[in-house]
mmCIF file of C-alpha atoms in Angstrom:
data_model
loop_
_atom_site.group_PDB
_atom_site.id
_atom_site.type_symbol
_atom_site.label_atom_id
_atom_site.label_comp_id
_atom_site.label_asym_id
_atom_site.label_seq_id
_atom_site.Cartn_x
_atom_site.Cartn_y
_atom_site.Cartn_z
ATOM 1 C CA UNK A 299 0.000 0.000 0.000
ATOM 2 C CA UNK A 300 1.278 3.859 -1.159
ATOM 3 C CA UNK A 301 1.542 6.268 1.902
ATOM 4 C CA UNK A 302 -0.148 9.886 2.733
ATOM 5 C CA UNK A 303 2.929 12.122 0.777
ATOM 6 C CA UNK A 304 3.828 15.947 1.060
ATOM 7 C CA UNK A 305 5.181 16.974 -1.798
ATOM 8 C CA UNK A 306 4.489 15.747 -5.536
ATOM 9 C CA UNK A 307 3.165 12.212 -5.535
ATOM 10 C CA UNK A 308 -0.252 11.884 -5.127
ATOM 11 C CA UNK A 309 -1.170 10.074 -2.052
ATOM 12 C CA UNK A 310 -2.651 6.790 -2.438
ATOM 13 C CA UNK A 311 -4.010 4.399 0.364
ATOM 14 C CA UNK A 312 -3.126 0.836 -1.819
ATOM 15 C CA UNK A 313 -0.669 -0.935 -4.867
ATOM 16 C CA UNK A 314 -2.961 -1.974 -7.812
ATOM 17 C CA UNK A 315 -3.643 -6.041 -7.876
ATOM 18 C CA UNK A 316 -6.566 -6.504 -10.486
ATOM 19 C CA UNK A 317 -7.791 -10.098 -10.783
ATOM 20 C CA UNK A 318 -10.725 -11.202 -12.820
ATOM 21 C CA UNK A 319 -14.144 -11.565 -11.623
ATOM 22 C CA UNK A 320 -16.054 -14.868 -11.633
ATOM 23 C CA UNK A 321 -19.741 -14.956 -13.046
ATOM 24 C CA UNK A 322 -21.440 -14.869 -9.178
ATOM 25 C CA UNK A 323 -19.163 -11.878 -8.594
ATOM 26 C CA UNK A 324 -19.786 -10.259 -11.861
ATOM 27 C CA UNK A 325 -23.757 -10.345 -11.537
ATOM 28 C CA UNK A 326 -23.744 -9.599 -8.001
ATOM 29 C CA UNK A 327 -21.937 -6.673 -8.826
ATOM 30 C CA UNK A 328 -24.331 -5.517 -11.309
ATOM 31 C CA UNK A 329 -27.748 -6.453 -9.431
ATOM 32 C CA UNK A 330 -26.260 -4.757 -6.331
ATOM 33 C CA UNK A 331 -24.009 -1.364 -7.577
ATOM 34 C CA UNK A 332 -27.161 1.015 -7.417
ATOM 35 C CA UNK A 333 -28.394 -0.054 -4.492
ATOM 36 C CA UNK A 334 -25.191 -0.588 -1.883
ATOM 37 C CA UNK A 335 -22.389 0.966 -4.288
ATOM 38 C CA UNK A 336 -21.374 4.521 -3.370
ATOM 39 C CA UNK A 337 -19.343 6.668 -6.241
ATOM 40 C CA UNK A 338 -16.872 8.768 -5.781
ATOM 41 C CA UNK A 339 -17.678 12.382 -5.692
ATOM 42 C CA UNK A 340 -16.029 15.954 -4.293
ATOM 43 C CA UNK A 341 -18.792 16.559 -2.421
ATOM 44 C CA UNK A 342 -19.206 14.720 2.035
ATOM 45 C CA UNK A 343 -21.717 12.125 1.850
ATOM 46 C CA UNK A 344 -24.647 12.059 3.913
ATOM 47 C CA UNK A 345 -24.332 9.250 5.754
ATOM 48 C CA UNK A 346 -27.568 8.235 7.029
ATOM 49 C CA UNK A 347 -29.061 8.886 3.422
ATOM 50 C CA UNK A 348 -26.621 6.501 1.877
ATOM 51 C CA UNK A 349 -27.756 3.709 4.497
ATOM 52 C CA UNK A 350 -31.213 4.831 4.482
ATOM 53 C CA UNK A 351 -31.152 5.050 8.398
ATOM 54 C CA UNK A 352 -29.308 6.924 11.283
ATOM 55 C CA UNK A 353 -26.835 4.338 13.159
ATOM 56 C CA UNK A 354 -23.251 4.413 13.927
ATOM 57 C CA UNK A 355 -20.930 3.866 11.001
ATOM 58 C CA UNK A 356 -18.048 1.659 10.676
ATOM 59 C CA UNK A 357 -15.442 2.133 7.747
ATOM 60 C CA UNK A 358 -13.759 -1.104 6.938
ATOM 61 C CA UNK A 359 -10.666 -0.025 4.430
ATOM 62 C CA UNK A 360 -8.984 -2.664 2.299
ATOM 63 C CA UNK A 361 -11.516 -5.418 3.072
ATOM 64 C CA UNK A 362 -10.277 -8.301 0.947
ATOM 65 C CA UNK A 363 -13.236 -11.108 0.062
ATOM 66 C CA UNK A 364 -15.247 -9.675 1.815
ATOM 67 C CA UNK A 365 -16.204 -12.448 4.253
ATOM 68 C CA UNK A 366 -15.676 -10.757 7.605
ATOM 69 C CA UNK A 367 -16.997 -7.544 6.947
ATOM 70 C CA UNK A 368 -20.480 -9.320 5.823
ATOM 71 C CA UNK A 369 -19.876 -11.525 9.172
ATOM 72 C CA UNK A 370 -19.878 -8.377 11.315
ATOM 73 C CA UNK A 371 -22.695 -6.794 9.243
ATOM 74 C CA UNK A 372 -24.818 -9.828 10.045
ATOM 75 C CA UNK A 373 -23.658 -10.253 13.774
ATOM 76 C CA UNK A 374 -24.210 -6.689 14.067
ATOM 77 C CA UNK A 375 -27.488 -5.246 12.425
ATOM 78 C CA UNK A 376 -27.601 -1.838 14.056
ATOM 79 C CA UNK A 377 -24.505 -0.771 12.876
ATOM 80 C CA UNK A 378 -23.833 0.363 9.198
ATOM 81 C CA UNK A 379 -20.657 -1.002 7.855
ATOM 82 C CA UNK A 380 -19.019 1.316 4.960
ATOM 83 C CA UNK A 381 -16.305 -1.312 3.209
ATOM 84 C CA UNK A 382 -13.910 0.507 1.086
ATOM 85 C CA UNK A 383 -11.828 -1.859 -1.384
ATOM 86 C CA UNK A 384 -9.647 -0.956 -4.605
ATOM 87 C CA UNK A 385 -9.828 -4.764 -6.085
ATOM 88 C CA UNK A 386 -13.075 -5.182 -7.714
ATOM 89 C CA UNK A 387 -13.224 -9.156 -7.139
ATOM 90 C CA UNK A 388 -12.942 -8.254 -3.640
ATOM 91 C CA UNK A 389 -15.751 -5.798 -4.065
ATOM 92 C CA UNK A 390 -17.668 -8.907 -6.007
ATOM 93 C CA UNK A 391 -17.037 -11.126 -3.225
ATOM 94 C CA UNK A 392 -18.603 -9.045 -0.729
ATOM 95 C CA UNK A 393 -21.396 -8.264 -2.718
ATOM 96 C CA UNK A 394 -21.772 -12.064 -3.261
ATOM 97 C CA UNK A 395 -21.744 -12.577 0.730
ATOM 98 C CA UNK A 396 -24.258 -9.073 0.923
ATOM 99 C CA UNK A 397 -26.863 -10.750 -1.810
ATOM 100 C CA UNK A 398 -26.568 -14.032 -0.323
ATOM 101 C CA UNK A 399 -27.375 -12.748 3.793
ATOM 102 C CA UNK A 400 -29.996 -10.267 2.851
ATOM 103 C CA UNK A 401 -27.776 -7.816 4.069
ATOM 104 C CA UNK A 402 -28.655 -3.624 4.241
ATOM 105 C CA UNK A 403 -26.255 -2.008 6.214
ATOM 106 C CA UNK A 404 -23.455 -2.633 4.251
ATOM 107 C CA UNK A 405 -22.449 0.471 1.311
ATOM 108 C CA UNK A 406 -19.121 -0.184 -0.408
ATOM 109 C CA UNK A 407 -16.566 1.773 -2.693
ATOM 110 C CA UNK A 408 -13.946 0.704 -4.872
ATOM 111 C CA UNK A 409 -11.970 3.602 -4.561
ATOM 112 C CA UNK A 410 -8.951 4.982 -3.182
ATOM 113 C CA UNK A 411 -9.723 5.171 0.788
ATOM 114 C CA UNK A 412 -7.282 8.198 1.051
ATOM 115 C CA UNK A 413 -10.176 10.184 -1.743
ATOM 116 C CA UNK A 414 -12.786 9.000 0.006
ATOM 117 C CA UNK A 415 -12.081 9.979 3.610
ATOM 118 C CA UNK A 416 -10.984 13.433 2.263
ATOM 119 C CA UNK A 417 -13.680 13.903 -0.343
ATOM 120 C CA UNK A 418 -16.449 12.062 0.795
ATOM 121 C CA UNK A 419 -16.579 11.033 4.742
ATOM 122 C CA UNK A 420 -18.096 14.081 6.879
ATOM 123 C CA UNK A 421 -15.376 15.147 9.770
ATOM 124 C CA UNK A 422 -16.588 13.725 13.567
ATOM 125 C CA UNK A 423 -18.999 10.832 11.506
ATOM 126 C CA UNK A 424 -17.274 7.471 12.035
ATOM 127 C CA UNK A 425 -17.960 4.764 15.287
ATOM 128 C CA UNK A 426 -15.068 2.975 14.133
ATOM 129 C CA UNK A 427 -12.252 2.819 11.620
ATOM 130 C CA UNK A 428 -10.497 -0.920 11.094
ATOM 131 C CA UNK A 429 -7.847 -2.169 8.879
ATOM 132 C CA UNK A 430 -7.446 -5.736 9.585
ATOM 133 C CA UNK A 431 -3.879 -7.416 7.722
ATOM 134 C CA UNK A 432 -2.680 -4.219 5.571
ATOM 135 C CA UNK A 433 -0.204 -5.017 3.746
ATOM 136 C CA UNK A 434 3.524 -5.332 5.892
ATOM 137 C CA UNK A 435 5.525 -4.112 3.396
ATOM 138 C CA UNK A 436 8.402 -6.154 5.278
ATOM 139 C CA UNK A 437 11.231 -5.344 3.465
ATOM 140 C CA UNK A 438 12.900 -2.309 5.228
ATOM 141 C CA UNK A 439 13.751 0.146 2.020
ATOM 142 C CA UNK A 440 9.425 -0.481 1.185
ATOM 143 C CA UNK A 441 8.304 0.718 4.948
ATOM 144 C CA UNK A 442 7.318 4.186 3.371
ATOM 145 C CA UNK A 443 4.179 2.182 2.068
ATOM 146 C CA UNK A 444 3.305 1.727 4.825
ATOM 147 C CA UNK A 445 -0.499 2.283 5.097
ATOM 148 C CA UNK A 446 -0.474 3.192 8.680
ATOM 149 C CA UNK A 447 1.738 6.503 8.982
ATOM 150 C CA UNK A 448 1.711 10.094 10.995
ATOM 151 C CA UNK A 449 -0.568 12.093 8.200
ATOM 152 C CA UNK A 450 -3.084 8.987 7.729
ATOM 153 C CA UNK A 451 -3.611 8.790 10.938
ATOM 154 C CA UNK A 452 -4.291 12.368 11.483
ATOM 155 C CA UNK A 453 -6.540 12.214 8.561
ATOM 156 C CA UNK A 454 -8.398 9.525 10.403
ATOM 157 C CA UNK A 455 -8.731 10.811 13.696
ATOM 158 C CA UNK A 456 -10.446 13.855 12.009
ATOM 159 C CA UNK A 457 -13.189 11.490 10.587
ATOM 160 C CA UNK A 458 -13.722 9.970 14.115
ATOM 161 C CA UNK A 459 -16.194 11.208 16.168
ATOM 162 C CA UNK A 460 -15.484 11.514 19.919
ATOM 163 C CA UNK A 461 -15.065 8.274 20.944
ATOM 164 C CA UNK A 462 -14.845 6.580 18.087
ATOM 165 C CA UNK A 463 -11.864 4.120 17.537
ATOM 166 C CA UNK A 464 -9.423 3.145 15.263
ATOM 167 C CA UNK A 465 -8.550 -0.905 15.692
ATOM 168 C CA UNK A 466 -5.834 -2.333 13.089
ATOM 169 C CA UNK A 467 -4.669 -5.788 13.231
ATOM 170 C CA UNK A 468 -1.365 -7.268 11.685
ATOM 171 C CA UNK A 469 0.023 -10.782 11.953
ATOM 172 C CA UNK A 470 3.839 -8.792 11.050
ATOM 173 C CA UNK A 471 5.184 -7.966 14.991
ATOM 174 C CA UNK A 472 7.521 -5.175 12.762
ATOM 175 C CA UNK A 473 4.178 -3.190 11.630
ATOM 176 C CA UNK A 474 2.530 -4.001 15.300
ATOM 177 C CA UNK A 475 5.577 -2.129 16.129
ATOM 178 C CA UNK A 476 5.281 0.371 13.688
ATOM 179 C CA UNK A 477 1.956 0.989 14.063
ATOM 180 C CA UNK A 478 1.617 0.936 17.895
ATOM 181 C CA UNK A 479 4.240 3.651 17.766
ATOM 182 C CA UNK A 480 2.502 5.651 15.132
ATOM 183 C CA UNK A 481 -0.471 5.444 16.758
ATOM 184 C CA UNK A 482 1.040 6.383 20.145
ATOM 185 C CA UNK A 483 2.571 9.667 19.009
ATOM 186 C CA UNK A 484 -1.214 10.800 18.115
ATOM 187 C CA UNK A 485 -1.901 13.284 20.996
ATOM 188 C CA UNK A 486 -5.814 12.676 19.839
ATOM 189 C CA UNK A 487 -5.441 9.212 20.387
ATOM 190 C CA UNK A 488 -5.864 6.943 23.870
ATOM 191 C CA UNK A 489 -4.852 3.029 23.596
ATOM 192 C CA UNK A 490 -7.468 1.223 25.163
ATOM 193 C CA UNK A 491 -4.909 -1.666 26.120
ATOM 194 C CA UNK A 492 -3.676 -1.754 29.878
ATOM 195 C CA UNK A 493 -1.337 -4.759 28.868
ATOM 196 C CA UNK A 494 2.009 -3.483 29.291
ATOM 197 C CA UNK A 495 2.726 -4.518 25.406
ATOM 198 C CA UNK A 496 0.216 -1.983 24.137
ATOM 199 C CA UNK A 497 -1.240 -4.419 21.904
ATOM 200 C CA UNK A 498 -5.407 -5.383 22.956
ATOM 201 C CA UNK A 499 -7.149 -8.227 23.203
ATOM 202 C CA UNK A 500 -8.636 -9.437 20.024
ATOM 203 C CA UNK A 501 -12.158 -7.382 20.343
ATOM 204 C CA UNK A 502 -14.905 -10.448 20.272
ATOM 205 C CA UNK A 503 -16.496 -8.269 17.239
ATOM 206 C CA UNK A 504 -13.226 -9.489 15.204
ATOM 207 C CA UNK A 505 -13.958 -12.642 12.742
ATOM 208 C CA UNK A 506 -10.470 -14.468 12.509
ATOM 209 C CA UNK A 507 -9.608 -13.587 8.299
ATOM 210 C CA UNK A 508 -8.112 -15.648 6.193
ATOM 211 C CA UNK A 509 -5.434 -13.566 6.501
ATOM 212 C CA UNK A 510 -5.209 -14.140 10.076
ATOM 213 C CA UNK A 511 -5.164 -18.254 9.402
ATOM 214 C CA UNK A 512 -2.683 -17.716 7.015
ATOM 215 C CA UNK A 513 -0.273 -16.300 9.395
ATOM 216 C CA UNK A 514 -1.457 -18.389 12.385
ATOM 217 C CA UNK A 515 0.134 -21.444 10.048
ATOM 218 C CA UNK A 516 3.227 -19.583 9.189
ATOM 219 C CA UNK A 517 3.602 -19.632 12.739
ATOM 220 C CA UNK A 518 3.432 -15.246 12.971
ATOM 221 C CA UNK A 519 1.459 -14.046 15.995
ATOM 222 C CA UNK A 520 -1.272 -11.485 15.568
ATOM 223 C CA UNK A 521 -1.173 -8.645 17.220
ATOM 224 C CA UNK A 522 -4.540 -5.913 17.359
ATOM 225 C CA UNK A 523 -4.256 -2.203 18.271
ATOM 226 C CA UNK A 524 -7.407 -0.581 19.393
ATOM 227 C CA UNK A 525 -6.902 3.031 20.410
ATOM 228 C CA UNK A 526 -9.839 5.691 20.871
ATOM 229 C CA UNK A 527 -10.438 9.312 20.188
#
């Protein structure tokens, strides 16, 4: 994933990884767009329009398939989930998942998450923002790709409203590092956590990803960092 710059490159939240769609993906995509697809536009959205109801939102970026942000949307009815995803079959696979659950609180976007929090999410609106397994970027001379850095974060506490929370998991102990850190120097920001570590227990509203599986078996911990506004 492309960092929040200063200068001359535009600031991107992700690294383009197109794959193709299948058929269920495809028409689930096309019966579902107008109804739980949101465009991108220069203008805030209105929230509770776009859901067709007033309850707390949560902004999911870089959801993957799909499959645990329709898990929480089921498990958690009264909360809208906003999923924001650059690779359209992950948008197809939750759409899939949304079709198949009879789910309404879920909206979704398939564009840059950096344009859409600046451009389209109203300041002091979000419950919660969660980024579950961004990508590590492990190698040392690709950490500025980090997703999770100083003007991102800022960017994200300003979409929080009082009390919200920010919760990011990793299953790389570098990037817990990284991030705790990062998140740490936020003078906005309280960690939750009383461990000593800094790191939370893994909130119960958490499915375990694939993600998280996948680096359970490669024998990496997973570390989650919940901090609040």
């Amino acid at each position: 994933m492309n960092e929040p710059s200063k200068h001359h490159r535009p600031i991107r939240s992700f690294v383009k990884r197109e794959g193709k769609l299948t058929t269920g993906q495809k028409n689930a995509i096309e019966q579902l767009w107008p109804t739980h697809g949101i465009e991108l536009k220069a203008e805030p959205l209105e929230l509770a329009a776009e859901f067709g109801r007033d309850a707390p939102v949560v902004l999911e970026i870089g959801f993957g398939n799909g499959l645990s942000l329709a898990d929480m949307a089921e498990a958690y009815p009264d909360l809208n989930f906003f999923g924001v995803e650059v690779h359209r079959p992950g948008v197809g696979s939750l759409l899939v998942q949304v079709k198949q659950r009879g789910l309404q609180n879920v909206r979704v976007s398939q564009d840059d998450a950096v344009q859409v929090l600046e451009q389209q999410i109203p300041d002091a609106s979000l419950h919660r923002v969660q980024i579950f397994f961004p990508d590590p970027w492990h190698k040392k001379r690709h950490h500025k790709r980090r997703l999770i850095q100083p003007d991102f974060v800022t960017m994200l506490v300003k979409k929080l409203a009082p009390g919200g929370h920010i919760h990011v998991a990793t299953d790389w102990e570098n990037y817990a590092e990284h991030i705790l850190g990062v998140l740490s120097q936020n003078a906005d920001l309280c960690n939750t956590s009383s461990d000593p570590s800094g790191y939370a227990p893994k909130p119960e509203y958490r499915p375990d990803t694939k993600y998280e599986k996948r680096g359970i078996r490669l024998g990496h911990g997973v570390w989650d960092l919940v901090f609040e506004k």
